[in-house]
Amino acid sequence: MAIQVTYRRTRRLSMRIVKNGDVHVSAPIGMPKKEVERFIEEHREWIAEARKKT
């Protein structure tokens, strides 16, 4: 499973599963990497369930 993090002009973190099963995370510009990693860790269960559906 590949996780791609993109920093954009957004107010909050968002995550989506693309067709090949990879995870794409959009984060606000300037957000610390540790906070993004924690967000991903907190949503591991959701990621696993969403990947099963794709």
Coordinates of N, CA and C in Angstrom, one line a residue:
M1 N 0.8 -1.2 0.0 CA 0.0 0.0 0.0 C 0.9 1.2 0.0
A2 N 0.7 2.1 -1.0 CA 1.4 3.3 -1.1 C 0.6 4.5 -0.5
I3 N 1.2 5.3 0.2 CA 0.5 6.5 0.8 C 1.2 7.7 0.2
Q4 N 0.4 8.6 -0.5 CA 0.9 9.8 -1.1 C 0.4 11.0 -0.3
V5 N 1.2 11.9 0.2 CA 0.8 13.1 0.9 C 1.0 14.3 0.0
T6 N 0.0 15.1 -0.2 CA 0.1 16.3 -1.0 C -0.3 17.5 -0.1
Y7 N 0.6 18.5 -0.1 CA 0.3 19.7 0.7 C -0.4 20.7 -0.3
R8 N -1.6 21.2 0.2 CA -2.4 22.1 -0.7 C -3.0 23.2 0.2
R9 N -3.6 24.1 -0.5 CA -4.3 25.2 0.2 C -5.7 24.6 0.7
T10 N -5.7 24.0 1.8 CA -6.9 23.5 2.3 C -6.9 23.7 3.8
R11 N -8.0 23.6 4.5 CA -8.1 23.9 5.9 C -8.0 22.7 6.8
R12 N -8.2 21.5 6.2 CA -8.2 20.3 7.0 C -7.6 19.1 6.2
L13 N -7.3 18.1 6.9 CA -6.8 16.9 6.3 C -7.9 16.1 5.6
S14 N -7.6 15.5 4.5 CA -8.6 14.6 3.9 C -7.8 13.4 3.3
M15 N -8.5 12.3 3.1 CA -7.9 11.1 2.6 C -8.9 10.4 1.7
R16 N -8.3 9.8 0.6 CA -9.1 9.0 -0.3 C -8.3 7.8 -0.8
I17 N -9.1 6.8 -1.2 CA -8.5 5.6 -1.7 C -8.7 5.7 -3.2
V18 N -7.6 5.5 -4.0 CA -7.8 5.6 -5.5 C -8.0 4.2 -6.0
K19 N -8.3 4.0 -7.3 CA -8.7 2.8 -7.9 C -7.7 1.6 -7.7
N20 N -6.4 1.9 -7.6 CA -5.4 0.9 -7.5 C -5.1 0.5 -6.0
G21 N -5.9 1.1 -5.1 CA -5.8 0.8 -3.7 C -4.8 1.7 -2.9
D22 N -4.1 2.6 -3.6 CA -3.2 3.5 -2.9 C -4.1 4.6 -2.1
V23 N -3.4 5.2 -1.1 CA -4.0 6.2 -0.3 C -3.5 7.5 -0.6
H24 N -4.3 8.5 -0.9 CA -3.9 9.9 -1.2 C -4.4 10.7 0.0
V25 N -3.5 11.5 0.6 CA -3.8 12.4 1.7 C -3.5 13.8 1.3
S26 N -4.5 14.7 1.5 CA -4.3 16.1 1.3 C -4.2 16.8 2.6
A27 N -3.1 17.6 2.8 CA -2.9 18.3 4.0 C -2.7 19.8 3.8
P28 N -3.0 20.6 4.8 CA -2.8 22.0 4.6 C -1.3 22.3 4.6
I29 N -0.9 23.3 3.8 CA 0.5 23.7 3.7 C 1.0 24.1 5.0
G30 N 2.1 23.6 5.4 CA 2.8 24.0 6.7 C 2.4 23.0 7.8
M31 N 1.5 22.1 7.6 CA 1.2 21.1 8.7 C 2.4 20.2 8.9
P32 N 2.7 20.0 10.2 CA 3.8 19.1 10.5 C 3.6 17.7 10.1
K33 N 4.7 17.1 9.6 CA 4.6 15.7 9.1 C 4.1 14.7 10.2
K34 N 4.5 15.0 11.4 CA 4.1 14.1 12.5 C 2.6 14.1 12.7
E35 N 1.9 15.3 12.5 CA 0.5 15.4 12.6 C -0.2 14.6 11.5
V36 N 0.4 14.6 10.3 CA -0.2 13.9 9.1 C 0.0 12.4 9.4
E37 N 1.1 12.0 9.9 CA 1.3 10.6 10.2 C 0.4 10.1 11.3
R38 N 0.1 10.9 12.2 CA -0.8 10.5 13.3 C -2.2 10.4 12.7
F39 N -2.6 11.3 11.8 CA -3.9 11.2 11.2 C -4.1 9.9 10.4
I40 N -3.0 9.5 9.7 CA -3.1 8.2 8.9 C -3.2 7.0 9.9
E41 N -2.4 7.1 11.0 CA -2.4 6.0 12.0 C -3.8 5.8 12.6
E42 N -4.4 6.9 12.9 CA -5.7 6.9 13.6 C -6.8 6.3 12.6
H43 N -6.6 6.4 11.3 CA -7.6 5.9 10.4 C -7.2 4.6 9.7
R44 N -6.2 3.9 10.2 CA -5.8 2.6 9.6 C -7.0 1.6 9.4
E45 N -7.9 1.6 10.3 CA -9.0 0.6 10.2 C -9.9 1.1 9.0
W46 N -10.2 2.4 8.9 CA -11.0 2.9 7.8 C -10.3 2.6 6.5
I47 N -9.0 2.8 6.4 CA -8.2 2.5 5.2 C -8.3 1.1 4.8
A48 N -8.2 0.2 5.8 CA -8.3 -1.3 5.4 C -9.7 -1.6 4.9
E49 N -10.8 -1.1 5.5 CA -12.1 -1.3 5.0 C -12.4 -0.7 3.7
A50 N -11.9 0.5 3.4 CA -12.1 1.1 2.1 C -11.3 0.4 1.0
R51 N -10.1 -0.1 1.4 CA -9.3 -0.8 0.3 C -10.0 -2.1 -0.1
K52 N -10.7 -2.7 0.9 CA -11.5 -4.0 0.6 C -12.6 -3.7 -0.5
K53 N -13.2 -2.5 -0.4 CA -14.3 -2.2 -1.3 C -13.8 -1.8 -2.7
T54 N -12.5 -1.4 -2.9 CA -12.1 -1.0 -4.2 C -11.5 -2.2 -5.0

